């Protein structure tokens, strides 16, 4: 039977942190600064509270001067970096004072957002969520622009917090609510609206929702073209993001066009390092188009700039080595490929100061894919395990870790370590479920893979449930006639047969055979394999084949979407499709 696509590595899209500064400068109101309300609203206090001891009793909390004073002390304490826990105590007391003295007004909302910001700085993101939800709940834009700003700021801060927690669906919802308030207040073409649209585009990229990402990125480009000069830095950044989206959608020519325009803008503004980074992206597109000489030229240009400006041991140099290693593997020059991998590993073994664990983990994961391709699964596994260790405990890395664990599952399956494969796939699935990424085609394929591991462990009932869930997702995301969906049908038919549900297995196989005959032709060896399988089941049931091919079209959503494939492998076991 024909092989089914194995677990794919999710497209290597940059995390939001690469596009959004951790500590953005203070911007005008309705900008995406996390402390927009705090920066806008002053915190006056008088001489009676300025020099006196901070009262501790509840009665004193009814003093209208105390709340602003406590809030200022909280902010000053946090800015000094001396005692964030003390700052949290001051901010909590300030919010109680505001609630008692002025109810759920603007100052109360401001204090809640300060409390949430301190919780986040302490790594207590889960505790920040209900505080921010409360700040959004009590803000009413109808009370004026300051209140609208407060609600907008709360939504954006809540979206950032959900992003760090890996709950991308909720993050996108919060950013969308903030954008709606912003457009209602400022209009749809304000430059600050473009910034929020970019937030949404980046969030959709992380969630692998590329059509939505393209829509918001186009809006960002339109606004920037209206308000900035041609070839501006803002337009260049938008085009790089658009290129990333088109690359993920396998529209390589469009991606190349945007990258060339972005490069021209960066050259005009004298940003040599950014030009080099774009050259790497251009090389990636040429590699995808099999234009290898042009890809090498782009990579070497970038390598020269990175070495001269950042040094020979910078992770940006290692990243270009990895791209060259992949290129030489694809062109059959395995010795050169392995040499570049070793050069990159030497850099990651002794990283320069400032190198993040995320950079190293991403590089190790990419090198692992090359070792896997040259049939060195044990070395690939070792690198993936090291990458997961580097990312453990890092906020906002749920999807990245899940992708690495999925790769580990593939490796374990290849070497026959099925229990470990099932555990790795299961851990990846749990992370994707918690982050809201449970309706993507990648998630459906991942369910199929863990089902295959269960089959190898003779857990047929568990495998059947997983195949059924995978079928539902892939029908929705890819359509019933997509070959990936058909592969899951084959696996489900095999489990039904193993469970004694012959009629269900026959019904599915008749549909599969019809699809394969239409797509591959009746003489294809894979079609012959399906025919033999169906003939065996029909013989056991004492039936002949229904030549009309019972169609399941009415049972399935006929919509079809394309899905990017990064990694494909073939497995065969129990007539299942990997």
XYZ file of C-alpha atoms in Angstrom:
578
model
C 0.000 0.000 0.000
C 1.252 3.524 -0.672
C 3.013 5.305 2.145
C 1.346 8.110 4.063
C 3.206 11.291 4.961
C 4.875 11.029 8.346
C 4.918 13.736 10.972
C 6.074 16.985 9.498
C 8.141 19.523 11.308
C 6.045 22.684 11.580
C 7.317 25.430 9.295
C 10.252 27.126 11.006
C 8.564 30.438 11.565
C 10.202 33.035 13.751
C 8.516 33.470 17.132
C 6.801 36.723 17.964
C 9.819 37.717 20.014
C 11.776 38.229 16.801
C 9.282 40.812 15.613
C 8.194 42.442 18.874
C 10.646 43.976 21.303
C 10.477 42.663 24.855
C 10.549 46.206 26.233
C 9.090 48.428 23.528
C 9.608 52.167 23.857
C 6.734 54.253 25.083
C 4.481 55.091 22.179
C 1.518 57.326 21.619
C -1.853 56.259 22.948
C -3.342 53.249 21.196
C 0.110 51.984 20.380
C 0.902 48.427 21.355
C 3.066 49.289 24.349
C 2.153 46.952 27.179
C 1.978 49.866 29.649
C 0.124 52.346 27.471
C -2.410 53.259 30.158
C 0.184 53.463 32.908
C 2.366 55.738 30.810
C -0.506 58.042 29.886
C -2.166 58.546 33.269
C -0.333 60.455 35.975
C -0.301 59.359 39.612
C -0.544 62.505 41.724
C -0.041 62.355 45.453
C 0.163 65.067 48.074
C 2.666 65.934 50.794
C 0.714 64.124 53.473
C 1.359 60.734 51.895
C 4.653 61.518 50.154
C 6.854 61.446 53.236
C 4.751 59.521 55.736
C 4.804 55.817 56.496
C 2.559 53.693 54.301
C -0.469 52.700 56.442
C -1.334 49.000 56.759
C -4.872 49.054 58.159
C -7.974 48.644 56.044
C -9.484 51.955 57.204
C -6.591 53.852 55.664
C -7.430 52.342 52.285
C -10.389 54.695 52.091
C -7.939 57.630 51.878
C -8.230 58.837 48.229
C -4.569 59.915 48.216
C -3.236 56.511 49.194
C -4.012 54.607 45.972
C -2.025 56.907 43.653
C 0.848 56.968 46.132
C 0.984 53.168 46.454
C 0.859 52.802 42.684
C 3.773 55.190 42.232
C 5.777 53.372 44.901
C 5.012 50.053 43.150
C 6.223 51.385 39.826
C 9.334 52.967 41.331
C 10.166 49.770 43.224
C 9.725 47.711 40.073
C 11.875 50.113 38.034
C 14.680 49.895 40.578
C 14.701 46.094 40.308
C 15.312 45.790 44.030
C 12.275 43.853 45.278
C 9.582 42.880 42.741
C 7.616 41.012 45.422
C 7.360 44.219 47.448
C 6.301 46.046 44.290
C 3.555 43.470 43.799
C 2.338 44.027 47.365
C 2.161 47.801 46.808
C 0.301 47.368 43.500
C -2.244 44.960 45.007
C -2.900 47.369 47.872
C -3.238 50.227 45.401
C -5.880 48.322 43.415
C -7.860 47.667 46.620
C -7.666 51.364 47.512
C -8.904 52.455 44.104
C -11.767 49.946 44.197
C -12.892 51.226 47.624
C -12.484 54.928 46.907
C -13.479 55.322 43.264
C -15.040 52.000 42.290
C -14.149 50.390 38.979
C -12.878 53.558 37.366
C -9.890 54.291 35.212
C -7.359 54.316 38.046
C -8.582 50.909 39.207
C -8.093 49.524 35.696
C -4.622 51.055 35.552
C -3.642 49.473 38.868
C -4.862 46.040 37.712
C -2.689 46.246 34.616
C 0.318 47.192 36.743
C -0.379 44.193 39.017
C -0.563 41.910 35.961
C 2.685 43.326 34.550
C 4.478 42.570 37.841
C 3.058 39.025 37.921
C 4.432 38.503 34.391
C 7.839 39.893 35.353
C 7.920 37.287 38.124
C 7.040 34.514 35.658
C 3.590 34.042 37.243
C 1.683 34.322 33.976
C -1.315 32.211 34.974
C -1.989 34.583 37.880
C -1.809 37.592 35.569
C -4.592 36.274 33.320
C -7.619 36.763 35.661
C -6.299 40.196 36.674
C -6.147 41.309 33.045
C -9.527 39.757 32.290
C -10.958 41.826 35.146
C -9.335 45.004 33.800
C -10.907 44.378 30.374
C -14.266 43.549 31.899
C -14.625 46.818 33.857
C -13.298 49.120 31.096
C -16.004 50.876 29.083
C -14.889 52.696 25.892
C -18.159 54.661 25.909
C -16.773 56.730 28.797
C -14.168 58.412 26.624
C -10.892 57.876 24.819
C -8.936 57.167 28.025
C -11.289 54.319 28.863
C -11.048 53.003 25.306
C -7.269 53.110 25.601
C -7.486 51.213 28.893
C -9.553 48.429 27.351
C -7.303 48.283 24.279
C -4.187 48.100 26.450
C -5.755 45.370 28.576
C -6.584 43.258 25.542
C -3.083 43.617 24.107
C -1.424 42.811 27.429
C -3.711 39.805 27.832
C -2.886 38.670 24.288
C 0.844 38.895 25.051
C 0.348 36.821 28.212
C -1.615 34.143 26.374
C 1.121 34.025 23.713
C 3.742 33.344 26.386
C 1.513 30.589 27.805
C 1.259 29.042 24.328
C -2.524 29.590 24.088
C -2.486 31.060 20.620
C -6.221 30.836 19.983
C -6.972 33.068 22.983
C -4.066 35.352 22.104
C -5.445 35.911 18.603
C -8.910 36.578 20.010
C -7.541 39.237 22.396
C -5.505 40.965 19.685
C -8.603 40.961 17.457
C -10.722 42.575 20.190
C -8.037 45.213 20.718
C -7.911 45.932 16.987
C -11.682 46.407 16.865
C -11.550 49.017 19.651
C -8.607 50.737 17.979
C -10.340 50.976 14.598
C -13.559 52.263 16.185
C -11.603 55.028 17.931
C -8.895 55.936 15.420
C -10.258 54.767 12.075
C -9.000 51.966 9.890
C -5.994 53.689 8.319
C -4.168 55.076 11.351
C -0.473 53.967 11.510
C -1.083 52.565 14.998
C -3.711 50.240 13.524
C -0.998 48.852 11.233
C 1.062 47.894 14.275
C -1.827 45.913 15.763
C -2.533 44.248 12.420
C 1.083 43.126 12.421
C 0.645 41.614 15.882
C -2.291 39.619 14.531
C -0.422 38.555 11.396
C 2.499 37.269 13.476
C 0.152 35.434 15.858
C -1.586 33.738 12.916
C 1.817 32.723 11.518
C 2.671 31.081 14.837
C -0.660 29.263 14.713
C 0.076 28.229 11.083
C -3.064 30.045 9.899
C -1.410 31.529 6.863
C -4.458 32.807 4.973
C -5.486 34.929 7.957
C -1.894 36.060 8.440
C -1.735 37.188 4.808
C -4.937 39.227 5.194
C -3.617 41.201 8.179
C -0.162 41.644 6.673
C -1.698 43.097 3.504
C -3.629 45.564 5.654
C -0.396 46.561 7.379
C 1.322 47.131 4.029
C -1.556 49.248 2.751
C -1.501 51.522 5.798
C 2.278 51.938 5.736
C 2.267 52.770 2.028
C -0.243 55.531 2.780
C 1.691 57.071 5.671
C 5.387 56.380 5.015
C 7.807 57.139 2.211
C 8.515 54.468 -0.429
C 11.106 51.851 0.587
C 10.666 52.690 4.273
C 11.907 50.438 7.056
C 8.284 49.766 8.044
C 7.450 48.569 4.550
C 10.590 46.404 4.478
C 9.574 44.701 7.732
C 6.073 44.082 6.370
C 7.451 42.569 3.171
C 9.717 40.206 5.116
C 6.715 38.970 7.060
C 4.690 38.618 3.853
C 7.539 36.627 2.306
C 7.515 34.307 5.311
C 3.771 33.741 4.835
C 4.088 33.070 1.094
C 6.985 30.672 1.711
C 4.842 28.733 4.178
C 2.104 28.582 1.526
C 4.701 27.359 -1.030
C 4.178 30.424 -3.224
C 7.921 30.848 -3.640
C 7.875 33.331 -6.516
C 5.723 35.781 -4.540
C 7.933 35.300 -1.493
C 11.029 36.070 -3.580
C 9.450 39.245 -4.955
C 8.734 40.591 -1.463
C 12.222 39.702 -0.221
C 13.920 41.497 -3.108
C 11.865 44.634 -2.422
C 12.652 44.408 1.303
C 16.355 44.036 0.539
C 16.330 47.117 -1.683
C 14.691 49.128 1.109
C 17.278 47.974 3.653
C 20.148 48.770 1.279
C 18.729 52.263 0.764
C 18.671 52.768 4.530
C 22.181 51.367 5.080
C 21.163 48.366 7.215
C 23.840 45.892 6.097
C 23.134 43.205 8.707
C 19.426 43.240 7.861
C 20.338 42.912 4.184
C 22.416 39.840 5.055
C 19.504 38.322 6.974
C 17.268 38.874 3.948
C 19.940 37.262 1.730
C 19.620 34.113 3.846
C 15.853 34.134 3.278
C 16.390 34.667 -0.448
C 18.776 31.716 -0.451
C 16.095 29.595 1.196
C 13.637 30.468 -1.573
C 16.183 29.675 -4.294
C 16.827 26.350 -2.549
C 13.103 25.554 -2.567
C 13.048 26.377 -6.291
C 16.123 24.131 -6.875
C 18.114 27.125 -8.138
C 21.178 25.923 -6.265
C 23.880 28.201 -7.683
C 21.847 31.304 -6.852
C 21.149 29.923 -3.376
C 24.869 29.387 -2.713
C 25.626 32.927 -3.889
C 23.010 34.384 -1.493
C 24.227 32.305 1.450
C 27.875 33.204 0.835
C 27.025 36.924 0.643
C 25.268 36.702 4.006
C 28.087 34.635 5.508
C 30.679 37.243 4.566
C 28.689 40.041 6.222
C 27.929 38.053 9.390
C 31.552 37.037 9.861
C 32.885 40.547 9.334
C 30.330 42.274 11.589
C 29.570 39.659 14.264
C 32.545 37.318 14.309
C 33.198 33.757 13.195
C 31.467 32.169 16.207
C 28.171 34.030 16.143
C 24.966 31.927 15.908
C 23.996 33.797 12.723
C 27.103 32.267 11.104
C 26.041 28.825 12.347
C 22.575 29.317 10.847
C 24.097 29.945 7.399
C 26.302 26.860 7.791
C 23.136 24.816 8.396
C 21.485 26.189 5.267
C 24.588 25.321 3.226
C 24.627 21.842 4.774
C 21.031 21.325 3.673
C 21.814 22.563 0.180
C 24.799 20.241 -0.259
C 22.763 17.305 1.068
C 20.092 18.000 -1.547
C 22.696 18.121 -4.303
C 24.245 14.823 -3.187
C 27.469 16.271 -1.730
C 27.200 14.502 1.617
C 30.778 15.089 2.769
C 30.418 18.862 2.366
C 27.013 18.715 4.040
C 28.336 16.941 7.111
C 31.317 19.300 7.309
C 29.026 22.334 7.510
C 26.916 20.586 10.173
C 30.046 20.005 12.262
C 31.079 23.651 11.868
C 27.680 24.775 13.140
C 27.810 22.344 16.068
C 31.202 23.724 17.113
C 29.689 27.201 17.319
C 26.720 25.971 19.369
C 29.061 24.052 21.705
C 30.767 27.317 22.739
C 28.176 30.022 22.112
C 29.182 33.660 22.311
C 27.681 35.760 25.132
C 24.134 36.813 24.347
C 23.219 33.638 22.461
C 19.784 32.470 23.565
C 18.821 28.882 24.294
C 16.078 29.244 21.653
C 18.663 30.016 18.942
C 20.737 26.972 19.870
C 17.709 24.658 20.138
C 16.407 25.771 16.735
C 19.821 25.170 15.172
C 20.171 21.722 16.741
C 16.721 20.785 15.476
C 17.641 21.812 11.922
C 20.919 19.877 12.057
C 19.022 16.870 13.382
C 16.810 16.869 10.285
C 19.935 16.640 8.098
C 21.373 13.754 10.136
C 18.036 12.005 9.844
C 18.078 12.497 6.067
C 21.545 10.894 5.794
C 20.285 7.916 7.830
C 21.922 8.670 11.167
C 18.816 8.527 13.406
C 20.670 8.016 16.699
C 22.701 11.201 16.244
C 19.548 13.018 15.152
C 17.811 11.837 18.328
C 20.664 13.000 20.533
C 20.486 16.502 19.066
C 16.707 16.682 19.461
C 16.888 15.590 23.093
C 19.462 18.292 23.748
C 17.226 20.869 22.069
C 14.242 19.951 24.257
C 16.395 20.237 27.389
C 17.454 23.738 26.382
C 13.834 24.855 25.944
C 12.325 23.202 29.023
C 10.798 25.825 31.279
C 11.170 28.634 28.731
C 7.888 30.577 28.412
C 6.127 30.707 25.065
C 7.902 27.652 23.635
C 5.047 25.116 23.776
C 4.596 24.837 20.014
C 8.355 24.722 19.359
C 8.880 21.937 21.907
C 5.879 20.075 20.485
C 7.417 20.204 16.998
C 10.733 18.863 18.307
C 8.978 16.097 20.246
C 7.133 15.154 17.059
C 10.484 14.821 15.282
C 11.722 12.685 18.179
C 8.679 10.462 17.791
C 9.554 9.903 14.151
C 13.131 9.014 15.091
C 12.047 6.592 17.812
C 9.624 4.943 15.372
C 12.348 4.547 12.744
C 14.629 2.694 15.144
C 11.826 0.512 16.505
C 11.499 2.151 19.956
C 7.720 2.279 19.815
C 6.985 2.971 23.484
C 9.249 6.024 23.384
C 7.709 7.055 20.059
C 4.223 6.896 21.576
C 5.357 8.923 24.590
C 7.031 11.589 22.450
C 4.028 11.923 20.140
C 1.684 11.969 23.140
C 3.632 14.765 24.816
C 3.569 16.814 21.602
C -0.192 16.287 21.241
C -0.820 17.374 24.837
C 1.121 20.608 24.297
C -0.707 21.396 21.065
C -4.071 20.738 22.685
C -3.269 23.107 25.541
C -2.105 25.822 23.137
C -5.294 25.642 21.070
C -3.543 24.257 17.988
C -5.765 21.189 17.735
C -7.493 21.722 14.401
C -4.486 22.014 12.083
C -3.459 19.500 9.427
C -0.195 18.983 11.287
C -2.130 18.001 14.396
C -4.150 15.497 12.363
C -0.994 13.914 10.972
C 0.483 13.783 14.459
C -2.581 11.876 15.686
C -2.090 9.437 12.823
C 1.528 8.877 13.836
C 0.782 8.148 17.475
C -1.930 5.789 16.223
C 0.700 3.895 14.249
C 2.868 3.610 17.353
C -0.130 2.215 19.235
C -0.640 -0.372 16.483
C 2.948 -1.534 16.912
C 2.205 -1.954 20.621
C -1.018 -3.888 19.829
C -3.206 -1.156 21.348
C -5.783 -1.384 18.551
C -8.686 0.285 20.386
C -6.540 3.302 21.256
C -5.189 3.464 17.692
C -8.727 3.416 16.269
C -9.792 6.416 18.359
C -6.707 8.335 17.269
C -7.261 7.525 13.578
C -10.907 8.591 13.869
C -9.919 11.942 15.386
C -7.234 12.398 12.720
C -9.767 11.640 10.006
C -12.157 14.325 11.285
C -9.419 16.973 11.368
C -7.922 16.161 7.969
C -11.349 16.029 6.338
C -11.914 19.567 7.583
C -8.459 20.960 6.853
C -7.445 19.086 3.678
C -10.700 17.641 2.328
C -11.722 13.966 1.969
C -9.920 13.476 -1.351
C -6.498 14.712 -0.208
C -3.966 11.871 -0.195
C -3.062 12.532 3.442
C -6.710 12.095 4.403
C -6.939 8.973 2.277
C -3.878 7.582 4.068
C -5.660 7.959 7.415
C -8.717 6.236 5.907
C -6.479 3.273 5.045
C -5.186 3.054 8.599
C -8.696 3.309 9.999
C -9.914 0.578 7.670
C -7.098 -1.678 8.897
C -8.016 -1.132 12.547
C -11.696 -1.731 11.806
C -10.700 -4.990 10.122
C -8.568 -5.958 13.128
C -11.523 -5.261 15.442
C -13.868 -7.419 13.370
C -15.762 -4.482 11.867
C -15.438 -5.807 8.332
C -18.401 -3.919 6.854
C -16.989 -0.572 7.989
C -13.554 -1.491 6.637
C -15.009 -2.486 3.244
C -16.983 0.744 2.940
C -13.869 2.836 3.566
C -11.668 0.749 1.246
C -14.139 1.033 -1.630
C -14.006 4.815 -1.317
C -10.192 4.776 -1.051
C -9.857 2.633 -4.156
C -12.120 4.946 -6.133
C -10.029 7.986 -5.131
C -6.711 6.284 -5.876
C -7.908 5.072 -9.296
C -8.950 8.618 -10.192
C -5.720 10.210 -8.948
C -3.113 7.533 -9.744
C -4.650 5.465 -12.552
C -5.816 1.867 -12.481
C -2.373 0.450 -13.400
C -0.552 2.059 -10.460
C 1.026 -0.548 -8.124
C -0.435 1.235 -5.099
C -3.899 0.862 -6.598
C -3.229 -2.835 -7.151
C -2.306 -3.174 -3.496
C -5.604 -1.556 -2.477
C -7.500 -3.886 -4.819
C -5.904 -6.951 -3.268
C -6.691 -5.727 0.221
C -10.307 -5.032 -0.686
C -10.614 -8.381 -2.484
C -9.458 -10.201 0.666
C -12.064 -8.471 2.794
C -14.832 -9.027 0.247
C -13.925 -12.698 -0.003
C -14.135 -13.039 3.759
C -17.530 -11.314 3.712
C -18.767 -13.357 0.719
C -19.312 -10.250 -1.424
C -18.178 -8.805 -4.761
C -16.742 -5.354 -5.267
C -19.212 -2.540 -5.806
C -17.848 -1.209 -9.086
C -19.661 2.083 -8.654
C -17.449 2.797 -5.693
C -19.666 3.765 -2.782
C -18.837 7.426 -2.301
C -18.539 8.964 1.127
C -18.745 12.436 -0.368
C -21.995 13.252 1.428
C -20.405 12.404 4.757
C -17.358 14.630 4.359
C -16.700 18.331 3.961
C -15.607 18.717 0.335
C -13.472 21.790 1.087
C -9.809 21.313 0.464
C -6.773 23.215 1.707
C -3.136 22.792 0.907
C -0.688 21.792 3.586
C 3.029 22.385 3.692
C 5.179 19.259 3.943
C 8.556 19.592 5.567
C 9.315 15.943 6.249
C 8.032 12.742 4.652
C 8.924 9.177 5.542
C 7.509 5.774 4.658
C 6.694 3.074 7.142
C 4.944 -0.251 6.636
C 3.344 -2.291 9.356
C 0.076 -4.152 9.598
C -0.870 -2.587 6.270
C -0.927 0.821 7.890
C 0.045 4.092 6.266
C 2.728 6.160 7.917
